[in-house]
Coordinates of C-alpha atoms and ligand atoms in Angstrom, one line a residue:
X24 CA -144.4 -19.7 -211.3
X25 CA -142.6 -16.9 -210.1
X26 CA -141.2 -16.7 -206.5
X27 CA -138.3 -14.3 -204.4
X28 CA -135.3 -15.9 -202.6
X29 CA -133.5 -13.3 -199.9
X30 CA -132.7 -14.3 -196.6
X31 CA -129.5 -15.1 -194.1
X32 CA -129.9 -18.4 -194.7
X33 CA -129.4 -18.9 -198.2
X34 CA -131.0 -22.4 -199.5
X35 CA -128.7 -22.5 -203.0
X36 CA -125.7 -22.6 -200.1
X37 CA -126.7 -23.8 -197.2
X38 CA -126.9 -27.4 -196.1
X39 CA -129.8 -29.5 -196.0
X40 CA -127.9 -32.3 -193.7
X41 CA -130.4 -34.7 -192.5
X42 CA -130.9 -36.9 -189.5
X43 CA -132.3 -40.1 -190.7
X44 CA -133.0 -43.9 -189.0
X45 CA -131.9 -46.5 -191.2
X46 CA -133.3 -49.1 -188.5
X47 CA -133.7 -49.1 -185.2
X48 CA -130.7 -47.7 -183.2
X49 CA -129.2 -46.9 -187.1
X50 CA -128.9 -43.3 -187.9
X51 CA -127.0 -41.1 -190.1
X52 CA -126.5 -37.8 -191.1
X53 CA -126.9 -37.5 -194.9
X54 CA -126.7 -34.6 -197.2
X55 CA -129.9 -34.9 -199.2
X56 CA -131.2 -33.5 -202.2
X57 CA -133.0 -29.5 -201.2
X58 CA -136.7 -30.0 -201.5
X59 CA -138.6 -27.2 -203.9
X60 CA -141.8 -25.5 -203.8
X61 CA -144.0 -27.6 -205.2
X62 CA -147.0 -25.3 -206.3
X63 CA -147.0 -21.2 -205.9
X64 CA -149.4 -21.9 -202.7
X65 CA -145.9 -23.5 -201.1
X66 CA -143.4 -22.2 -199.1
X67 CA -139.4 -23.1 -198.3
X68 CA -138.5 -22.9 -194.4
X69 CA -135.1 -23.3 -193.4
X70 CA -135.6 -25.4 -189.9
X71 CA -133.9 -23.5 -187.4
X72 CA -135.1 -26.1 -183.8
X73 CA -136.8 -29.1 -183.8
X74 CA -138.0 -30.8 -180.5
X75 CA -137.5 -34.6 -179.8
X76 CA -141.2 -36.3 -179.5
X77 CA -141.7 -39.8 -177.9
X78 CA -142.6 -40.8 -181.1
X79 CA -139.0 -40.2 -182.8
X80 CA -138.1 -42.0 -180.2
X81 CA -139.7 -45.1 -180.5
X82 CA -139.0 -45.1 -184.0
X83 CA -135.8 -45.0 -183.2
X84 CA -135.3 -47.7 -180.8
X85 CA -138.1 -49.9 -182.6
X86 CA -138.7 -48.8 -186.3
X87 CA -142.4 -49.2 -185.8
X88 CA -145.3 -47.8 -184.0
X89 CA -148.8 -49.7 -184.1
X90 CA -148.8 -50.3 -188.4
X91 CA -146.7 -47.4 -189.1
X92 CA -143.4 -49.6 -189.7
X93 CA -140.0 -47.8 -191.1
X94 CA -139.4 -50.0 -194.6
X95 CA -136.5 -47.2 -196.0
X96 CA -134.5 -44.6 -194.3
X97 CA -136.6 -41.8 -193.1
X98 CA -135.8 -38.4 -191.3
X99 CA -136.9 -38.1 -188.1
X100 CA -138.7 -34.9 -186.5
X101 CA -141.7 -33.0 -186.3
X102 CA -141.7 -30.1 -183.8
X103 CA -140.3 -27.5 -185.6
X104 CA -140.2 -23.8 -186.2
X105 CA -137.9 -22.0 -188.8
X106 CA -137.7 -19.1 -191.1
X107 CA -139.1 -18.8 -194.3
X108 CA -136.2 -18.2 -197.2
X109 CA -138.7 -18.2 -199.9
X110 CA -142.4 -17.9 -200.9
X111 CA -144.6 -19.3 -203.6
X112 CA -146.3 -16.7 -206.3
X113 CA -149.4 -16.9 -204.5
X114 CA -148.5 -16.9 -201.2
X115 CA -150.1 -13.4 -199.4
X116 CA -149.7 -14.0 -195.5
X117 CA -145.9 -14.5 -195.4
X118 CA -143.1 -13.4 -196.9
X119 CA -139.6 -14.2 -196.4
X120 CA -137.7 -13.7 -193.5
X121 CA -141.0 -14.8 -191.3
X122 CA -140.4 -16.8 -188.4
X123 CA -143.3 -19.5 -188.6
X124 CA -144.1 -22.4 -186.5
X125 CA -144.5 -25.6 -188.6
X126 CA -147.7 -27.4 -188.7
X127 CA -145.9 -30.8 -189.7
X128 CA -148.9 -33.1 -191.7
X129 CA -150.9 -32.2 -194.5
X130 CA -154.3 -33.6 -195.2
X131 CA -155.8 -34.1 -198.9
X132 CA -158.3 -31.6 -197.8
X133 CA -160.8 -33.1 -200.1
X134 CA -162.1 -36.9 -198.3
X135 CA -165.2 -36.7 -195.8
X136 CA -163.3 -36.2 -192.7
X137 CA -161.3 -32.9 -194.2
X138 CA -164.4 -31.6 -195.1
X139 CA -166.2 -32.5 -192.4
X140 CA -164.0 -30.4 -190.6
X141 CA -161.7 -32.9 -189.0
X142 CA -158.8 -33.1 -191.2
X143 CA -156.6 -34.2 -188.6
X144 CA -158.4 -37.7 -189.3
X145 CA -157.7 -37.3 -193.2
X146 CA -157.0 -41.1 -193.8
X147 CA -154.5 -39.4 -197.0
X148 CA -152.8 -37.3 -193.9
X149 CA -149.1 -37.2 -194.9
X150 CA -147.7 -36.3 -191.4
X151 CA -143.8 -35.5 -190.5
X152 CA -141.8 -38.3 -189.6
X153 CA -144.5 -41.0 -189.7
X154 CA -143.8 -43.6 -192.3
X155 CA -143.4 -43.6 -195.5
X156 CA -142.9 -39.5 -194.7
X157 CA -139.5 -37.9 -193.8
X158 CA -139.4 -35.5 -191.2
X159 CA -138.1 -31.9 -190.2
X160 CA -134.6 -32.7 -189.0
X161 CA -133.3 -31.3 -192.2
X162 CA -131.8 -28.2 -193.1
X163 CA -134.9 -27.0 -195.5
X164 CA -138.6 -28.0 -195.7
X165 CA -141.5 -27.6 -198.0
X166 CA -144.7 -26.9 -196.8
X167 CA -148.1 -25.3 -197.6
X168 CA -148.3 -21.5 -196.7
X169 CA -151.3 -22.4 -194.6
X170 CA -149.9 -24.9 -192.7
X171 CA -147.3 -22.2 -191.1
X172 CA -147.7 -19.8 -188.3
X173 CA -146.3 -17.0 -188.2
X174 CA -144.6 -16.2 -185.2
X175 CA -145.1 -12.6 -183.0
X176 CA -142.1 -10.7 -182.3
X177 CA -142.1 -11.8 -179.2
X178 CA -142.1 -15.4 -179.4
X179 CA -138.5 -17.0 -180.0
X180 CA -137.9 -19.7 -182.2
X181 CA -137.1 -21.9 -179.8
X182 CA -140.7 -21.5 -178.2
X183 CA -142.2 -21.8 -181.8
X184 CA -140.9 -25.5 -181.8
X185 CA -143.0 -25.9 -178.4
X186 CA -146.1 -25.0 -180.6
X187 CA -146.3 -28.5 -182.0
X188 CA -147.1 -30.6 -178.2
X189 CA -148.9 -27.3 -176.9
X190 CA -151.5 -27.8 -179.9
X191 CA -151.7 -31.4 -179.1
X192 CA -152.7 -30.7 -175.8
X193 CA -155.1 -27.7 -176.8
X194 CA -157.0 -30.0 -178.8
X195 CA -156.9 -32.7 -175.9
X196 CA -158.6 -29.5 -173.4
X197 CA -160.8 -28.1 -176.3
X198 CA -162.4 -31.9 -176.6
X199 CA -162.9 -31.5 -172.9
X200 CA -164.5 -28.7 -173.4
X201 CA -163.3 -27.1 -170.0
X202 CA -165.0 -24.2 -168.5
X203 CA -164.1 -21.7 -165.9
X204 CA -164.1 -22.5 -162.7
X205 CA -164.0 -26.4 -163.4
X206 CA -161.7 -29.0 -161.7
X207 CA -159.0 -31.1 -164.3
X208 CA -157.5 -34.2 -163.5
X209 CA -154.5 -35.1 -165.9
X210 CA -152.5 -38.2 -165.6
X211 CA -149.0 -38.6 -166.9
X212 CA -146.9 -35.1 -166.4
X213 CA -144.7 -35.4 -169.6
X214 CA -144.5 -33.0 -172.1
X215 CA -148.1 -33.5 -173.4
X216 CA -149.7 -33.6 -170.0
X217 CA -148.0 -30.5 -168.6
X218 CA -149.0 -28.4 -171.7
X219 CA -152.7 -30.0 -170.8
X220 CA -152.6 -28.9 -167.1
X221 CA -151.6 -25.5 -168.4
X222 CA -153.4 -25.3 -171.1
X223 CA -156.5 -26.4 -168.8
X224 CA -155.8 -23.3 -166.5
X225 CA -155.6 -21.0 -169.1
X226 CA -159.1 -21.7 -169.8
X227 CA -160.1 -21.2 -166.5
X228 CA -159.5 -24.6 -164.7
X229 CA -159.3 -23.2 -160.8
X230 CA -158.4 -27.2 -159.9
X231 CA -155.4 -28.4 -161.7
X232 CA -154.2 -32.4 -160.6
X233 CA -151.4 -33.6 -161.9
X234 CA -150.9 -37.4 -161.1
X235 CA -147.8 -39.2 -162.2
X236 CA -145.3 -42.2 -161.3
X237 CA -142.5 -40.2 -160.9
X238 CA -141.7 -37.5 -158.6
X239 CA -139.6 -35.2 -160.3
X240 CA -142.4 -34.8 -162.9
X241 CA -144.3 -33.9 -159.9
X242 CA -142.7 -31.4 -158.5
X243 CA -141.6 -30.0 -161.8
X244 CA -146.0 -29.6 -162.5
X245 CA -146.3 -28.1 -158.9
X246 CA -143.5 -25.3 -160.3
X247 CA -144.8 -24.7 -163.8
X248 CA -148.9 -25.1 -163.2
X249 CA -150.8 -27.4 -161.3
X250 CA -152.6 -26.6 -158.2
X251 CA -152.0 -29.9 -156.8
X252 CA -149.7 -33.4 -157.6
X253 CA -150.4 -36.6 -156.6
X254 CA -147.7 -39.5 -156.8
X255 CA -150.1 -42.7 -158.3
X256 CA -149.4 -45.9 -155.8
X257 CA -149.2 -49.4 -156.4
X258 CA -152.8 -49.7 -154.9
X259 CA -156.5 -50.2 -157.1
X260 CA -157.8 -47.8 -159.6
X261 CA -160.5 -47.1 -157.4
X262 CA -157.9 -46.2 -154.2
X263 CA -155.6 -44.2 -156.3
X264 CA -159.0 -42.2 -157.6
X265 CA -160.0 -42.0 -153.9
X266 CA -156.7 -40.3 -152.8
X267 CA -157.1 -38.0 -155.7
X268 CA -160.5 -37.0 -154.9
X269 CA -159.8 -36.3 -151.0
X270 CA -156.8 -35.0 -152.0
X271 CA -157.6 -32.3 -154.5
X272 CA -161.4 -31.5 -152.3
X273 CA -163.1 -32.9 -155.3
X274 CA -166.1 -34.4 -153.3
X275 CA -167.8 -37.0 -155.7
X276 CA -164.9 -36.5 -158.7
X277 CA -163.4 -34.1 -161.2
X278 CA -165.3 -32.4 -163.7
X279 CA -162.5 -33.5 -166.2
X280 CA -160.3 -36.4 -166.5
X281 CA -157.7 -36.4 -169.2
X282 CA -155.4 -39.4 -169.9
X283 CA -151.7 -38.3 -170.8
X284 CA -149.6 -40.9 -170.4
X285 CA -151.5 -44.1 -172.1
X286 CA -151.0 -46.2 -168.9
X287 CA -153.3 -48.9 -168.4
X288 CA -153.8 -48.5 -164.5
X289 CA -154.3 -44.5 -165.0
X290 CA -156.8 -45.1 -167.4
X291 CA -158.2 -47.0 -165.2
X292 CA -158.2 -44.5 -162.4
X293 CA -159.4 -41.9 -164.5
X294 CA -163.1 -43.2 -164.8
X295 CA -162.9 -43.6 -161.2
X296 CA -162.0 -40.1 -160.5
X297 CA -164.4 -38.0 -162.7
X298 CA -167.5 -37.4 -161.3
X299 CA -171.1 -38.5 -162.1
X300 CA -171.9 -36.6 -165.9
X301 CA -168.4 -35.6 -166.4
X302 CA -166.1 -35.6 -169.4
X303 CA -163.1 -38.1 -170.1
X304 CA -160.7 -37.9 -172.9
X305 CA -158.3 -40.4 -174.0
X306 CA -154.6 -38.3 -175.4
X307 CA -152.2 -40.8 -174.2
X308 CA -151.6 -43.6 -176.8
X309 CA -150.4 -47.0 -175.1
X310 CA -151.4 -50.4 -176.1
X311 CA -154.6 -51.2 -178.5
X312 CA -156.4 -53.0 -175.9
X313 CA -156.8 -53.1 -172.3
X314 CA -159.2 -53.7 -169.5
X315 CA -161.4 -50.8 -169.1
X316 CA -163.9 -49.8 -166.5
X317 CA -166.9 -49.5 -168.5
X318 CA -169.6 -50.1 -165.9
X319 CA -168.1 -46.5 -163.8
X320 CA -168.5 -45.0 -167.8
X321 CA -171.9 -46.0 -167.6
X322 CA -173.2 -46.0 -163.9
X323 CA -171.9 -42.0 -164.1
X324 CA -173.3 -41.4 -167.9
X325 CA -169.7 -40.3 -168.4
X326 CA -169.2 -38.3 -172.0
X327 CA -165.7 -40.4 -173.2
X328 CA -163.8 -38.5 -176.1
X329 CA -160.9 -39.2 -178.0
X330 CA -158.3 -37.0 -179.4
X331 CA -155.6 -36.8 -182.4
X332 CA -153.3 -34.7 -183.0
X333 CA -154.6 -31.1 -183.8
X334 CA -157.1 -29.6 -186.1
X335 CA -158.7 -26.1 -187.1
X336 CA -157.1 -23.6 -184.9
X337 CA -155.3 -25.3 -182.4
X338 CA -152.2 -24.4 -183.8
X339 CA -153.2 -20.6 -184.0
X340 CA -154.4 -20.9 -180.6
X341 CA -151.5 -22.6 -179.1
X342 CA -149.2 -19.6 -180.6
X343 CA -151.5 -17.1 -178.8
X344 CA -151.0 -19.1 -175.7
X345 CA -147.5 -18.6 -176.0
X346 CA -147.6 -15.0 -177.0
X347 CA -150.0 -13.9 -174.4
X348 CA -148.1 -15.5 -171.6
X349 CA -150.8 -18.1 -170.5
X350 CA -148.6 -20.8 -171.2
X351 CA -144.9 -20.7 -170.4
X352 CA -143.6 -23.3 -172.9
X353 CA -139.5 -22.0 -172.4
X354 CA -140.2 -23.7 -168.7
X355 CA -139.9 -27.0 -170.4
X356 CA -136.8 -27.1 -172.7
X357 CA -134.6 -28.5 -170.4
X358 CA -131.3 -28.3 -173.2
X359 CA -130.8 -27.2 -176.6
X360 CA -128.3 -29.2 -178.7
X361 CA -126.3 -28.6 -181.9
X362 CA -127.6 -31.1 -184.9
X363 CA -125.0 -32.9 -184.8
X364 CA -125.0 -33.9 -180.8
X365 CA -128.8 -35.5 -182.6
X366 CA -128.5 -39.1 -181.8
X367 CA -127.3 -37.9 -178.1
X368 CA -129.9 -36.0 -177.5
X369 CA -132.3 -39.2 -178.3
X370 CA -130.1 -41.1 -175.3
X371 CA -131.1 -38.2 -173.2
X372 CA -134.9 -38.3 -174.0
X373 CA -135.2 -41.9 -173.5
X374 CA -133.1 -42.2 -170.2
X375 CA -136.1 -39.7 -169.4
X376 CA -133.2 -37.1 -167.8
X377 CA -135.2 -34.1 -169.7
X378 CA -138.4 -32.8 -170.0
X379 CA -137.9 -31.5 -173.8
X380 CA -134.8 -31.0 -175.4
X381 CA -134.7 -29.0 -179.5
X382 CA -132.2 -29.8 -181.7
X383 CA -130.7 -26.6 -183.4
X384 CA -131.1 -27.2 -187.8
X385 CA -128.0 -28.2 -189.5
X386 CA -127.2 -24.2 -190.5
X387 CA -127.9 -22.8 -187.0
X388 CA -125.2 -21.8 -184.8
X389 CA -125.4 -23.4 -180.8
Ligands
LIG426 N1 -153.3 -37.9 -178.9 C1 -152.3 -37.5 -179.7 O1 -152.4 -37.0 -180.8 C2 -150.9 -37.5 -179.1 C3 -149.9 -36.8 -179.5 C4 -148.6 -36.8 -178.9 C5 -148.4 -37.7 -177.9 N2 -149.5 -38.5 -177.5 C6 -149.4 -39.5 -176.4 O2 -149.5 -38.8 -175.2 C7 -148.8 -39.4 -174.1 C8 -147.9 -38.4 -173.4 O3 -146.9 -37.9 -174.3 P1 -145.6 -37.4 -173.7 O4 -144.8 -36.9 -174.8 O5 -145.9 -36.4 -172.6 O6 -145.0 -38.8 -173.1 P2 -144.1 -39.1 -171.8 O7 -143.7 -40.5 -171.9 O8 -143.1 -38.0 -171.7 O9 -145.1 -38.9 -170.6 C9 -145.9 -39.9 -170.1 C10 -146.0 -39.7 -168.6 O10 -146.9 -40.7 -168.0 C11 -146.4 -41.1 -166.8 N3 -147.0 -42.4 -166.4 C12 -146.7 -43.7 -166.8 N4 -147.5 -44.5 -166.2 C13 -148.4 -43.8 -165.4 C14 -149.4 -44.1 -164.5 N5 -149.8 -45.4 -164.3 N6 -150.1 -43.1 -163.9 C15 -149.7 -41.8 -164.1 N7 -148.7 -41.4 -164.9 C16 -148.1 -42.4 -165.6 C17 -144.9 -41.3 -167.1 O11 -144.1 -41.3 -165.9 C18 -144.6 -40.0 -167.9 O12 -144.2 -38.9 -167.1 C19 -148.1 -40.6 -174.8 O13 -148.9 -41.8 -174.6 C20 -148.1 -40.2 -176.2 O14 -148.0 -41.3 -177.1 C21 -150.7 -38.4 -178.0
LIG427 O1 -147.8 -34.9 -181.9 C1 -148.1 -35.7 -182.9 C2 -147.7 -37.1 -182.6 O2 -146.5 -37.2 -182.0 C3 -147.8 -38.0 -183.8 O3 -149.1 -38.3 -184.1 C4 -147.0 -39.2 -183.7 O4 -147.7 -40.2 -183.0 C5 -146.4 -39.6 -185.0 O5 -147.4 -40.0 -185.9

């Protein structure tokens, strides 16, 4: 297999420091082995920024989510962007020296579901940071060519690490299938349910309802997107959908609800506030069960999806978002730390004092 190697960053030098979790609240910064191109369809990114998910984070303070459990020490990360330092034989639609966002899992692409044209369901998915996987805070990655974006000239590498939660939440929208004109509910005003507000008005949403717990959330949505907030009480799911309704002037409910924040009462609140024959979707991830109002799902013949993680060109689409100006992802990186201020940064994100903060790669000056 023959491949080239040129680039400011070069991998036979530079450092491919890691950030791994031992256990939970047990990291440390190890120098591992550079991975290699594993087949000429392969290339080698050095990570330049790499965003902190809620997910690293609750590996991180509990070494387990759901039946994903950390048995031996894994490197955490999967929101990354970086530069490609060298490129398989057959690789055609990079080269190196690109600046590529980093689609981090990678599905057998052979089962039903990858055929089928849903390989974000591959059951063989081996996805960044999710055990047994390592992640992307590392100094170099492997990864198929297809599986990396390639960044326009004017979209920073800092923004290309925003591409991961942006195509979470295009695929969350795109199962909502919203149209112009239509009125979006989303509940939770993180990361994931800002980029679905926005993402919702870039399609043509003219109603955009952000609903939280927290204020500052609130008034950080009002600032970057939504056409109207909504501070969730301690009250009924059927009063907090009320408020919402009056609120917003939705009459008898949104045309969209989205869950973003896998809370039990906004779930809840959500069937309550979409109106009769409109669409749900489930994106937040909480606990595996939990009273749920089934009779408003049926009385209103309301169309319930799911969604999970990204697919066929939500990725693409999410860098065009970002390219075209229709969604302002620099807006949410509240801080950008050097690699080894990592396990700070992970303090910061779970005392909830930022809205997204990257980590710069182990050869990147900050
Ligand atoms: N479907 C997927 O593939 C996918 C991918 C990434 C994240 N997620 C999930 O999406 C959700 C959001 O992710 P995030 O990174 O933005 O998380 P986050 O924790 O930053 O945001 C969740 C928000 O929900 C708010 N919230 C909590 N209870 C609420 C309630 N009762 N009503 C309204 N808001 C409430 C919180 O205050 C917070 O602002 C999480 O559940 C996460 O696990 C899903
Ligand atoms: O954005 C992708 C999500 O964070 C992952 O699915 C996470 O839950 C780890 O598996």
């Amino acid at each position: 297999m023959s491949t080239t190697t040129t680039t400011t960053i070069n991998p036979k030098t530079a450092s491919n420091l890691s950030f791994i979790l031992n256990k939970p609240h047990d990291v440390a910064f190890v120098d591992r082995p550079k991975p290699t191109l594993q087949n000429e369809h392969d290339v080698l990114v050095a990570v330049n920024y790499t965003g902190i998910c809620g997910s690293d984070v609750h590996y991180w303070q509990h070494g387990a989510i759901g039946h994903y459990v950390v048995k031996d020490p894994m490197v955490l990360g999967h929101e990354s962007a970086g530069t490609v330092v060298e490129a398989g034989s057959a690789v055609t639609e990079l080269k190196v020296g690109d600046r590529i966002a980093l689609e981090p899992g990678y599905p057998c692409r052979h089962c039903e579901a990858c055929l089928g044209g849903h390989y974000n369901l591959c059951p063989d998915m081996r996805f960044a940071a999710t055990p047994p996987y390592d992640g992307t805070l590392t100094g170099f990655w492997t990864a198929p060519a297809d599986f990396c974006y390639k960044l326009p000239d004017n979209v920073t590498l800092q923004e290309g690490a925003l591409v991961e939660p942006l195509a979470v939440a295009v695929h969350i929208v795109r199962q909502a299938v919203v149209t112009p004109g239509q009125s979006v509910v989303v509940m939770g005003a993180g990361p994931v349910g800002l980029l679905c507000a926005a993402v919702a008005k870039a399609f043509g949403a003219t109603t955009v309802v952000s609903v939280d717990i927290v204020e500052s959330k609130l008034n950080f949505a009002k600032s970057f997107c939504s056409t109207h907030t909504y501070i969730s009480q301690r009250v009924s799911a059927e009063e907090n959908a009320a408020n919402i309704r009056k609120l917003a002037g939705l009459g008898s409910g949104a045309d969209v609800v989205i869950d973003a924040s896998g809370a039990e009462p906004s779930i809840q609140t959500c069937l309550h506030t979409v109106r009769t024959g409109g669409t749900y979707v489930q994106g937040g991830m909480g606990r595996d069960n939990i009273t749920f109002p089934i009779m408003a799902l049926c009385l209103k013949e309301v169309t319930a999806k799911g969604s999970f993680r990204y697919g066929s060109g939500d990725y693409k689409l999410a860098v065009e978002l970002i390219a075209s100006g229709k969604v302002e992802v620099k807006k949410l990186i509240s801080e950008v730390v050097a690699f080894k201020d990592a396990e700070d940064a992970f303090k910061k994100v779970k005392q909830g004092e930022v809205i997204k903060i990257l980590i710069g790669g182990p050869n990147e000056k900050i």
